[in-house]
Amino acid sequence: MRYLGIIEKYRQFLPVNSNTKIISLNEGNTPLIKADNIKDFLKVKFNIFLKYEGLNPTGSFKDRGMTMAITKAVEDGAKAVICASTGNTSASSAAYSARAGIKSVVLIPDGNIALGKLSQAMLYNAIVIAIKGNFDEALSLVKDISKRMSLVLVNSINPFRIEGQKTGAFEIVDDLGEAPDYHFMPVGNAGNITAYWKGYKEYREKGFSKKLPKMMGYEASGAAPIVLGKIVKNPETIATAIRIGNPASWDKAVKAKEESGGQIDCVTDEEILKAYKMLASLEGVFCEPASSSSLAGLIKYINSGKMIPDNSNVVCILTGNGLKDPNNAINNSPDIIKTEPNILDLETILVRKL
Ligand code: F0G
């Protein structure tokens, strides 16, 4: 049967009925890629899987939540939605709103959003407003204005976003036949860790798995309010997607960590970029910098002497596609080689390089 997106696939777990008009771009069904080259490189004896969420229709995991949020907004008669975003939420909201024929307003932190994400929101025809402030300030503004102007807020404090995003956990369990032992992921506004934990728990309650993973969440060191236990006023990191100092789902992230026996820690920009390059050069998987904080977290964890038992299944969520952020890709790669169109010059270069 033709794949029709996460709502059709997991309808029984989601708040829709037979009259609900589903707004979908056939999101979800993303690959769980076994990373044996990284496993060998790290000299570990457990299995590493990459859940490549960058293959969603707008290139990030946000589409799972947005298909639900926009479907429900339309069901409730909304004509416009609004969000604050470090980029991916805005791209997703703009795309699903276009599909639904409603307006999407997006507030972004001026100058701190990857180029690909900005181009998406613009071409999907959202009303794009850049504020001279950070994500936390944008979120506070959209919360207030959504009440004043009856706009539907589609940030992850909208519970339908969490409902949609929990299907990532279902897919992992469906693929592995059981929940993984460890689940590593980036943490920004903390909606996704909340969603995955809800998904794993619900799937187990329904008998689709017997165990639950340890939830291992990673903030960027310069934007690590949960790790520090206090709001970060001026968050800074190269991973602009998770440049957040006051996460909306803070408490729920802590709860996921505590209930699962996991941890929330942080990784430096250097560690993030190292994992980013490792994913691309060892596995051919191109994700954005924020996404690689899951693998960076795993590497930090094992380097700190923590043992992950042999043959465990470890999943790293790669939340967004690397194409969204071409500047970081180019800036963190070797220079391109320029030459005249001449076979001898070409041969000299290749002899040296190969
Ligand atoms: N990875 C990427 C690529 C993201 O875009 C985000 C969040 C996260 C991880 C963190 O997920 O917020 O649920 O903890 N991006 C939001 C946005 C904030 O506006 O696109 P989270």
Short mmCIF file of C-alpha atoms in Angstrom, two decimals, residues 32-33 35 38 42 46 48-54 61 172 182-188 192-193 196 214-221 239 242 263-269 271-279 285-303 308 314-320:
data_model
loop_
_atom_site.label_atom_id
_atom_site.label_comp_id
_atom_site.label_asym_id
_atom_site.label_seq_id
_atom_site.Cartn_x
_atom_site.Cartn_y
_atom_site.Cartn_z
CA LEU A 32 17.39 3.62 10.56
CA ILE A 33 20.91 3.34 9.20
CA ALA A 35 26.65 2.82 11.37
CA ILE A 38 31.63 4.49 13.17
CA LEU A 42 35.19 3.90 17.95
CA PHE A 46 27.49 -2.36 20.56
CA ILE A 48 24.92 2.08 16.47
CA PHE A 49 21.90 3.10 14.43
CA LEU A 50 21.27 6.53 12.92
CA LYS A 51 17.65 7.61 12.64
CA TYR A 52 17.98 9.95 9.68
CA GLU A 53 15.20 12.47 10.21
CA GLY A 54 16.74 14.76 7.63
CA PHE A 61 11.84 15.79 12.36
CA ILE A 172 12.43 2.70 15.74
CA TYR A 182 20.05 3.75 24.61
CA HIS A 183 18.50 6.68 22.78
CA PHE A 184 20.83 9.65 22.11
CA MET A 185 19.43 12.92 20.82
CA PRO A 186 19.95 16.68 20.69
CA VAL A 187 18.01 18.87 23.11
CA GLY A 188 16.97 22.43 22.32
CA ASN A 192 11.46 16.11 20.92
CA ILE A 193 12.88 14.30 23.96
CA TYR A 196 10.17 10.26 22.06
CA LYS A 214 17.70 5.22 28.55
CA MET A 215 17.03 8.73 27.26
CA MET A 216 20.31 10.54 26.64
CA GLY A 217 19.79 14.19 25.74
CA TYR A 218 22.54 16.64 24.69
CA GLU A 219 22.47 20.40 24.76
CA ALA A 220 25.25 22.55 23.28
CA SER A 221 27.69 23.73 25.96
CA ALA A 239 24.53 24.59 16.24
CA ILE A 242 19.58 24.35 19.49
CA GLN A 263 21.08 11.72 31.41
CA ILE A 264 21.08 15.22 30.02
CA ASP A 265 24.54 16.54 29.34
CA CYS A 266 26.15 18.98 26.93
CA VAL A 267 28.71 18.86 24.16
CA THR A 268 31.05 21.60 22.96
CA ASP A 269 30.94 23.07 19.47
CA GLU A 271 32.71 17.93 19.78
CA ILE A 272 29.63 18.69 17.68
CA LEU A 273 31.70 19.49 14.59
CA LYS A 274 33.87 16.42 15.04
CA ALA A 275 30.78 14.18 15.07
CA TYR A 276 29.29 16.16 12.15
CA LYS A 277 32.36 15.44 10.02
CA MET A 278 32.56 11.83 11.19
CA LEU A 279 28.98 11.12 10.11
CA VAL A 285 25.30 10.75 6.19
CA PHE A 286 24.88 14.52 5.96
CA CYS A 287 23.10 16.07 8.91
CA GLU A 288 23.15 19.57 10.30
CA PRO A 289 25.50 20.46 13.19
CA ALA A 290 22.81 20.38 15.91
CA SER A 291 21.82 16.88 14.85
CA SER A 292 25.30 15.51 15.33
CA SER A 293 25.19 16.38 19.02
CA SER A 294 23.54 12.96 19.47
CA LEU A 295 26.66 11.18 18.20
CA ALA A 296 28.90 13.73 19.94
CA GLY A 297 27.03 12.83 23.14
CA LEU A 298 27.57 9.12 22.62
CA ILE A 299 31.28 9.67 22.05
CA LYS A 300 31.56 11.85 25.16
CA TYR A 301 29.68 9.23 27.17
CA ILE A 302 31.94 6.34 26.22
CA ASN A 303 35.10 8.46 26.49
CA ILE A 308 27.57 0.33 27.19
CA VAL A 314 22.11 2.41 20.51
CA VAL A 315 20.11 4.86 18.41
CA CYS A 316 21.31 8.37 17.58
CA ILE A 317 18.64 10.70 16.23
CA LEU A 318 19.87 12.88 13.38
CA THR A 319 17.20 15.54 13.51
CA GLY A 320 17.88 17.62 10.39
#
